[in-house]
Structures are given as structure tokens and as C-alpha cells.
Coordinates of C-alpha atoms in Angstrom, one line a residue:
X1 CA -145.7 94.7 -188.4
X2 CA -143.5 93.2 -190.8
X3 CA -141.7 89.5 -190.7
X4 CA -139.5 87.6 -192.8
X5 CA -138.9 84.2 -194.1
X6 CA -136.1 82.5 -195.7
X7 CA -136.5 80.0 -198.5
X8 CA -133.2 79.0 -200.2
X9 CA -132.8 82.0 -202.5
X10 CA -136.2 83.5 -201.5
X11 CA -136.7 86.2 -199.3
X12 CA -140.7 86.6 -198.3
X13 CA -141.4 90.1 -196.7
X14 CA -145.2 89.7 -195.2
X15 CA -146.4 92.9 -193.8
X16 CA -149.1 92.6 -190.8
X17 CA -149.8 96.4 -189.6
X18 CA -153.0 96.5 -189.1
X19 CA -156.0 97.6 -191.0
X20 CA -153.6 99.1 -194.3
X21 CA -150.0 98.9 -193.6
X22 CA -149.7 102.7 -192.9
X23 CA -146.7 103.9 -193.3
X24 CA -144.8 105.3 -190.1
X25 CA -141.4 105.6 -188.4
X26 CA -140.9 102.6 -187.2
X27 CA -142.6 100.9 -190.3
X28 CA -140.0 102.6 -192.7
X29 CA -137.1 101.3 -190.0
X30 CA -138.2 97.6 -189.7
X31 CA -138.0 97.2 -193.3
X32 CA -134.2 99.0 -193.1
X33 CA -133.5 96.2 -190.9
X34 CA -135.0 93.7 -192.9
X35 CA -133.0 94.7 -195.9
X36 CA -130.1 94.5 -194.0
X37 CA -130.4 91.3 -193.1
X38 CA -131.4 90.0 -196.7
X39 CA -128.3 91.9 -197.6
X40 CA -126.1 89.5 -195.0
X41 CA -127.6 86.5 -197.1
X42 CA -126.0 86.3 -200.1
X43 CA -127.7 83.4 -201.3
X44 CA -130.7 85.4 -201.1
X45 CA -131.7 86.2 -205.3
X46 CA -135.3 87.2 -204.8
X47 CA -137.4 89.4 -202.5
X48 CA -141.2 88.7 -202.2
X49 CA -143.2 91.3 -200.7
X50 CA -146.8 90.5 -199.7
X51 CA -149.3 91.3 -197.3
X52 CA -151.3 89.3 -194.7
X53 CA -154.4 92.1 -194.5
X54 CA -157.0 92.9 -197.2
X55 CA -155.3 96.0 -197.9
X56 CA -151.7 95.7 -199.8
X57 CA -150.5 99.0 -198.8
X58 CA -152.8 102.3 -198.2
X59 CA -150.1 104.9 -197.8
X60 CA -150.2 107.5 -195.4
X61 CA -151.1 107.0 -191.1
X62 CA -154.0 109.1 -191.0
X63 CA -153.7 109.3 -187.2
X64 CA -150.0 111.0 -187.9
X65 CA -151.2 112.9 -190.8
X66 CA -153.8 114.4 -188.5
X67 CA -151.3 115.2 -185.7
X68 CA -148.7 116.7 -188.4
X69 CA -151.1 118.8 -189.7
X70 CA -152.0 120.4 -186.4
X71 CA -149.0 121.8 -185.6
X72 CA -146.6 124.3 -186.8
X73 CA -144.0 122.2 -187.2
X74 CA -146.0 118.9 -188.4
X75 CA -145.5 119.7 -192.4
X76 CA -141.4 119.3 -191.8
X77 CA -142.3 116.4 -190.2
X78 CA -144.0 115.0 -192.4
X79 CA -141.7 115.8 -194.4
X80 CA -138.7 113.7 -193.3
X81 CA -141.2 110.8 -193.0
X82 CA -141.3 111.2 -197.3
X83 CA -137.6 111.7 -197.2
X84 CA -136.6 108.5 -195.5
X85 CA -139.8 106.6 -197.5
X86 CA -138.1 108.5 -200.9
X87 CA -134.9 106.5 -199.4
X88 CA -135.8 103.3 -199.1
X89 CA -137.6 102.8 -201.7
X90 CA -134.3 103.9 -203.9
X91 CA -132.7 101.2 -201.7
X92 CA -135.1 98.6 -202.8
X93 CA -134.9 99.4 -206.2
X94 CA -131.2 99.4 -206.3
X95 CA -130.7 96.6 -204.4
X96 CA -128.6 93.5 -206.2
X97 CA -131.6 91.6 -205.8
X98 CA -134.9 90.8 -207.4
X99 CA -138.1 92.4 -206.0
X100 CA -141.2 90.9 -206.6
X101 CA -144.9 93.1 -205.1
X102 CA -147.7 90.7 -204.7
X103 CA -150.6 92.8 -204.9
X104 CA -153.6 91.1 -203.2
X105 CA -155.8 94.6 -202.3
X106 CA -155.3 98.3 -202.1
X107 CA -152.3 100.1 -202.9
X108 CA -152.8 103.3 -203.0
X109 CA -150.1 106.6 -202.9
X110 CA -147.6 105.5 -200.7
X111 CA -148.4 101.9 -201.4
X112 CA -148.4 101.7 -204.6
X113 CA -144.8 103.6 -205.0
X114 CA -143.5 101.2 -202.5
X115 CA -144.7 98.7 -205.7
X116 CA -143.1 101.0 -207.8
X117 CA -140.0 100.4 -206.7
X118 CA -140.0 96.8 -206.6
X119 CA -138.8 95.5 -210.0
X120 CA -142.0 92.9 -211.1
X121 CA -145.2 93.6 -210.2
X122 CA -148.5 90.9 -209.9
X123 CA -151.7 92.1 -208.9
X124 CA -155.4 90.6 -207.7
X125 CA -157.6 91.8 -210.6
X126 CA -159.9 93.3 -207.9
X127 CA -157.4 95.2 -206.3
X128 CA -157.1 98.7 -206.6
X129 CA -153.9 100.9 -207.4
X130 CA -153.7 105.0 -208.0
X131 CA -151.8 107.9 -206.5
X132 CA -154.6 109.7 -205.3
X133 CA -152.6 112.6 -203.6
X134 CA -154.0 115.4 -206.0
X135 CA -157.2 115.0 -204.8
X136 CA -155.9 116.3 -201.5
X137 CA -153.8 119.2 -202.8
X138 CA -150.9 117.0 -202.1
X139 CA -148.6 115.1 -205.0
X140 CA -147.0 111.2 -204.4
X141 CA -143.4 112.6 -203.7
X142 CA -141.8 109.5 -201.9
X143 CA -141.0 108.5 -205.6
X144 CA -144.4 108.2 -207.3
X145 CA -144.3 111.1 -210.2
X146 CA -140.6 109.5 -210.9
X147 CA -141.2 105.7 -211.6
X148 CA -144.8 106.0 -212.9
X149 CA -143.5 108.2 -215.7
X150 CA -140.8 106.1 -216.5
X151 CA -142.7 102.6 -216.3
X152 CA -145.6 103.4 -218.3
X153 CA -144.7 107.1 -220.1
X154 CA -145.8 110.7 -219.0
X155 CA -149.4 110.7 -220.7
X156 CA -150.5 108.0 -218.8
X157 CA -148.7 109.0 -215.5
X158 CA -150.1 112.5 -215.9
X159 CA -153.7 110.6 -217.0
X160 CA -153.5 108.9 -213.4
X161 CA -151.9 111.5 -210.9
X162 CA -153.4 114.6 -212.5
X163 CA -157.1 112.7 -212.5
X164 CA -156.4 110.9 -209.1
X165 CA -157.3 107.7 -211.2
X166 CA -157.7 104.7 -209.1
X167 CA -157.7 101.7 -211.4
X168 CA -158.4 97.9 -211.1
X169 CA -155.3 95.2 -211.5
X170 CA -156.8 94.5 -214.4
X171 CA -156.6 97.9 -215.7
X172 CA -153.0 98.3 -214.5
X173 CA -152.1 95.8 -216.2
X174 CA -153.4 96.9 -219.3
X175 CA -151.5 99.8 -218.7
X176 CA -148.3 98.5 -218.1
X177 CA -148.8 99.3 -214.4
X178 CA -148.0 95.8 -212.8
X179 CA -147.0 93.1 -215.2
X180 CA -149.3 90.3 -214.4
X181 CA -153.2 90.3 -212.6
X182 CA -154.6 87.2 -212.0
X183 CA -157.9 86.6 -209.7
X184 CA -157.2 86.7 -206.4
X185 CA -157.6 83.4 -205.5
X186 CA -154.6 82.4 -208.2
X187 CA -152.6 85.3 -207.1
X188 CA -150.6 83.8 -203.8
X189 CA -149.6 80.6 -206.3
X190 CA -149.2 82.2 -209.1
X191 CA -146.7 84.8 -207.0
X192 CA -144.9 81.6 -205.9
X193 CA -144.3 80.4 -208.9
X194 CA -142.6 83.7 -210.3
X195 CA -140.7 84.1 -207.4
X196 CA -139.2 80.3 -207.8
X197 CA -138.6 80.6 -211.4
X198 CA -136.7 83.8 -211.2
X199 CA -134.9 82.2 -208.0
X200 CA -134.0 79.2 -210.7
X201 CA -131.5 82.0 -212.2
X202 CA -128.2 82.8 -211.8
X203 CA -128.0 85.5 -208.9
X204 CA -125.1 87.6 -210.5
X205 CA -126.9 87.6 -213.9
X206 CA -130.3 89.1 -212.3
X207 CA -128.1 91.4 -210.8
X208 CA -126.4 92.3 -213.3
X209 CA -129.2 92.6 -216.0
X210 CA -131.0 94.6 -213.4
X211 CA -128.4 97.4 -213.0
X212 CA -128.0 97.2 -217.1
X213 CA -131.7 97.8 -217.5
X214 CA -132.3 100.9 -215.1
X215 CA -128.4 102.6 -216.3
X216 CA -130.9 103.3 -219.2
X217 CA -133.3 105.6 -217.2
X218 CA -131.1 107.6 -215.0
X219 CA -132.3 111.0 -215.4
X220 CA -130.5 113.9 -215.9
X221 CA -132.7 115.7 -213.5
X222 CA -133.1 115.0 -210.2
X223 CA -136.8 114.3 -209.8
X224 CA -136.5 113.0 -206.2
X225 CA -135.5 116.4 -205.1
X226 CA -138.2 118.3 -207.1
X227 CA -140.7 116.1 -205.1
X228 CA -139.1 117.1 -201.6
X229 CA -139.4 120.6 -202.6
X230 CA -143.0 121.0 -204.5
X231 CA -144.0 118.5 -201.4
X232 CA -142.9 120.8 -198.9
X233 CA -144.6 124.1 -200.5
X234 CA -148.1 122.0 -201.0
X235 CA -147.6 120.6 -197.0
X236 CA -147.7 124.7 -195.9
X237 CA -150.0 125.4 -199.1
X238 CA -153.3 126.5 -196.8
X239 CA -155.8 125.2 -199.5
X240 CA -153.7 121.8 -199.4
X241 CA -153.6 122.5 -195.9
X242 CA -157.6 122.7 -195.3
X243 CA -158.8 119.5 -197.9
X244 CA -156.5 117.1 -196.2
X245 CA -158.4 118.4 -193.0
X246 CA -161.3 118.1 -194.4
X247 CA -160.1 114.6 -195.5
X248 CA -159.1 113.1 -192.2
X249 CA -162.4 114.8 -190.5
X250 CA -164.4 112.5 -192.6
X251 CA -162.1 109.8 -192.1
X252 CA -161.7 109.1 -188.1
X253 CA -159.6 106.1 -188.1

């Protein structure tokens, strides 16, 4: 599901659930624990976070989404699952550390605000990114309206989550979406590289210039909490209700 590897001052995440990396319960905890034990490392300057099948990250577990939505209770449930994703990706973005997403395939809702919250982004040029959630009725609340507007600026964020855009690497880069593409046969090296040169630095100045850099976002809104709460009326919204149905009906998996 998800394994680590130490090298010196790099930390490689690989995730291995099979076909996308759904997200789930016991997904969101291994990487907790994973973090923790980075954290009890403190020669550790660098996290690289990459994935060993074709897919970087596709979001949501269809199977659970199916169950959730099924019974009365499911939309809380689903709920908390959003809630504890909403928490650790604050946790990797905050964390003293330097996160690096290597983005080899698909990373879509979910998966892509997991790359959100990482601090450098480098992406296949064939891979695909978006927060598709609209298209469902739904909206990417574990974090997604939050960082896209403040990485690349509302119009573009409202371009892609309003439109359900699902862009190339390429194009995100272009956008200011990841910060490097490279083919995808380059992109495992090329990853490497960035994740020893920025392991070459001093770990208290990364730290440190990290924390400088995001004091000048904090918003004076909570946004995490506005997602929670729109997410929870569109989860027992019946016409967001029937096209995720409809959704997972023509998707079986």
C-alpha cells in the first residue's frame, strides 16, 4: 500500500495500492504513520512521493463511494474520510520538510490535492491532472478549491474546477500547476535529481524559507471549513446524490 525508504536526507514515499491509489481509511493512516516516522528522522530534509502503478493518484474508492452512497448514513461517512484527508494533507504541507510529488500518471481530485499539498511539483507530460468533482455534483473539498486558488490565482482555479478541466502535465505546467514536466521516461531521474539537489541544502534554511513563504498566504477565512460544510450539503444534495450513482453504475470497479 505505501512503503518507505531512507536515503541520507531523502525520504522516498512509493505508493502500491492497486489499480489508482484510492484513497481509504487505512490509506490516509499508513501515511500518518509514515510521517511520523520521517518526523523521528531528523536528518530527513526531503520527502519524495511517487507511485509504482500507472496511475499517480485517482482520488476517491469507488467501491466505498458506492457503499457510502447507499446508506443513510454513508454521506457523514464520507465525510470524515474528507475530514482526515483535509488533515493530512495540512500536515504535509506544514511539515518542516521539503515535499517533492513525482507525477508519472493520473492524478485526479483527491490525487492531485494530495500534489497540492506537497511543496514542488514534477509531472510526466502525458499525465493527466484536474479536479473533476463538479462533474459529479460534488466539489474537491479535502483542500482542492483552497491551494489551486492560491498556486495559480482564482480565474484559472475557477477555469479548471468550474469546467471539470482535466489537463496534460504539459498544460499544467504552463499553468503554473506543477513546476516542471518532462517525458515520462526522464521523469524518475529527473525527480532524483531535484530531490538530491534540494537535499544538498541546509535543512533549517528549507525549513525555514518554507514557513516564510506560506506566512504570506494564510487566509483570513477559513476555506477548509467552507469545504466541509458546502461538501456535506452536496453529499445529501439528491441531484449530487443520483449523478455520482449514475457514475459508479457505469463504472463497476
Amino acid at each position: 500500500m505505501l512503503s518507505l525508504e531512507r536515503n541520507g536526507p531523502v525520504a522516498t514515499i512509493t505508493m502500491s495500492r492497486a489499480p489508482a491509489n484510492a484513497w481509504s481509511e487505512e490509506l490516509i493512516t499508513r501515511f500518518e504513520n509514515l510521517l511520523a516516522e520521517i518526523a523521528d528522522h531528523p536528518d530527513v530534509s526531503v520527502i519524495h512521493l511517487r507511485s509504482d502503478q500507472k496511475i499517480f493518484c485517482a482520488g476517491a474508492d469507488l467501491a466505498f463511494m458506492r457503499t457510502c452512497f447507499s446508506t443513510p448514513d454513508g454521506p457523514e461517512v464520507m465525510l470524515e474520510l474528507v475530514r482526515r484527508m483535509q488533515r493530512l494533507f495540512v500536515r504535509i504541507e506544514t511539515a518542516p520538510v521539503i515535499s517533492i510529488a513525482e507525477i508519472g500518471g493520473a492524478a485526479l481530485g483527491g490525487g492531485l490535492e494530495l500534489a497540492l499539498a506537497c511543496d514542488l511539483r514534477i509531472a510526466a507530460t502525458e499525465a493527466k491532472l484536474g479536479l473533476p468533482e463538479v462533474r459529479l455534483g460534488l466539489l474537491p473539498g479535502a483542500g482542492g478549491t483552497q491551494r489551486l486558488a492560491r498556486l495559480c490565482g482564482h480565474g484559472i482555479a475557477k477555469r479548471l474546477i468550474l469546467g471539470a478541466e482535466v489537463l496534460d502535465g504539459a498544460q499544467a505546467e504552463r499553468l503554473g500547476i506543477v513546476q516542471w514536466a518532462h517525458p515520462r521516461q526522464e521523469l524518475a531521474e529527473r525527480t532524483r535529481d531535484l530531490a538530491t539537489h534540494l537535499a544538498s541544502m541546509p535543512k533549517a534554511a528549507l525549513a525555514a524559507a518554507k514557513s516564510c513563504i506560506a506566512a504570506q498566504g494564510i487566509p483570513a477565512r477559513d476555506g477548509y471549513a467552507e469545504e466541509i460544510s458546502r461538501t456535506r450539503l452536496l453529499y445529501n444534495n439528491p441531484a449530487s446524490r443520483r449523478r455520482v450513482s449514475e457514475f459508479l453504475d457505469r463504472n463497476p470497479g
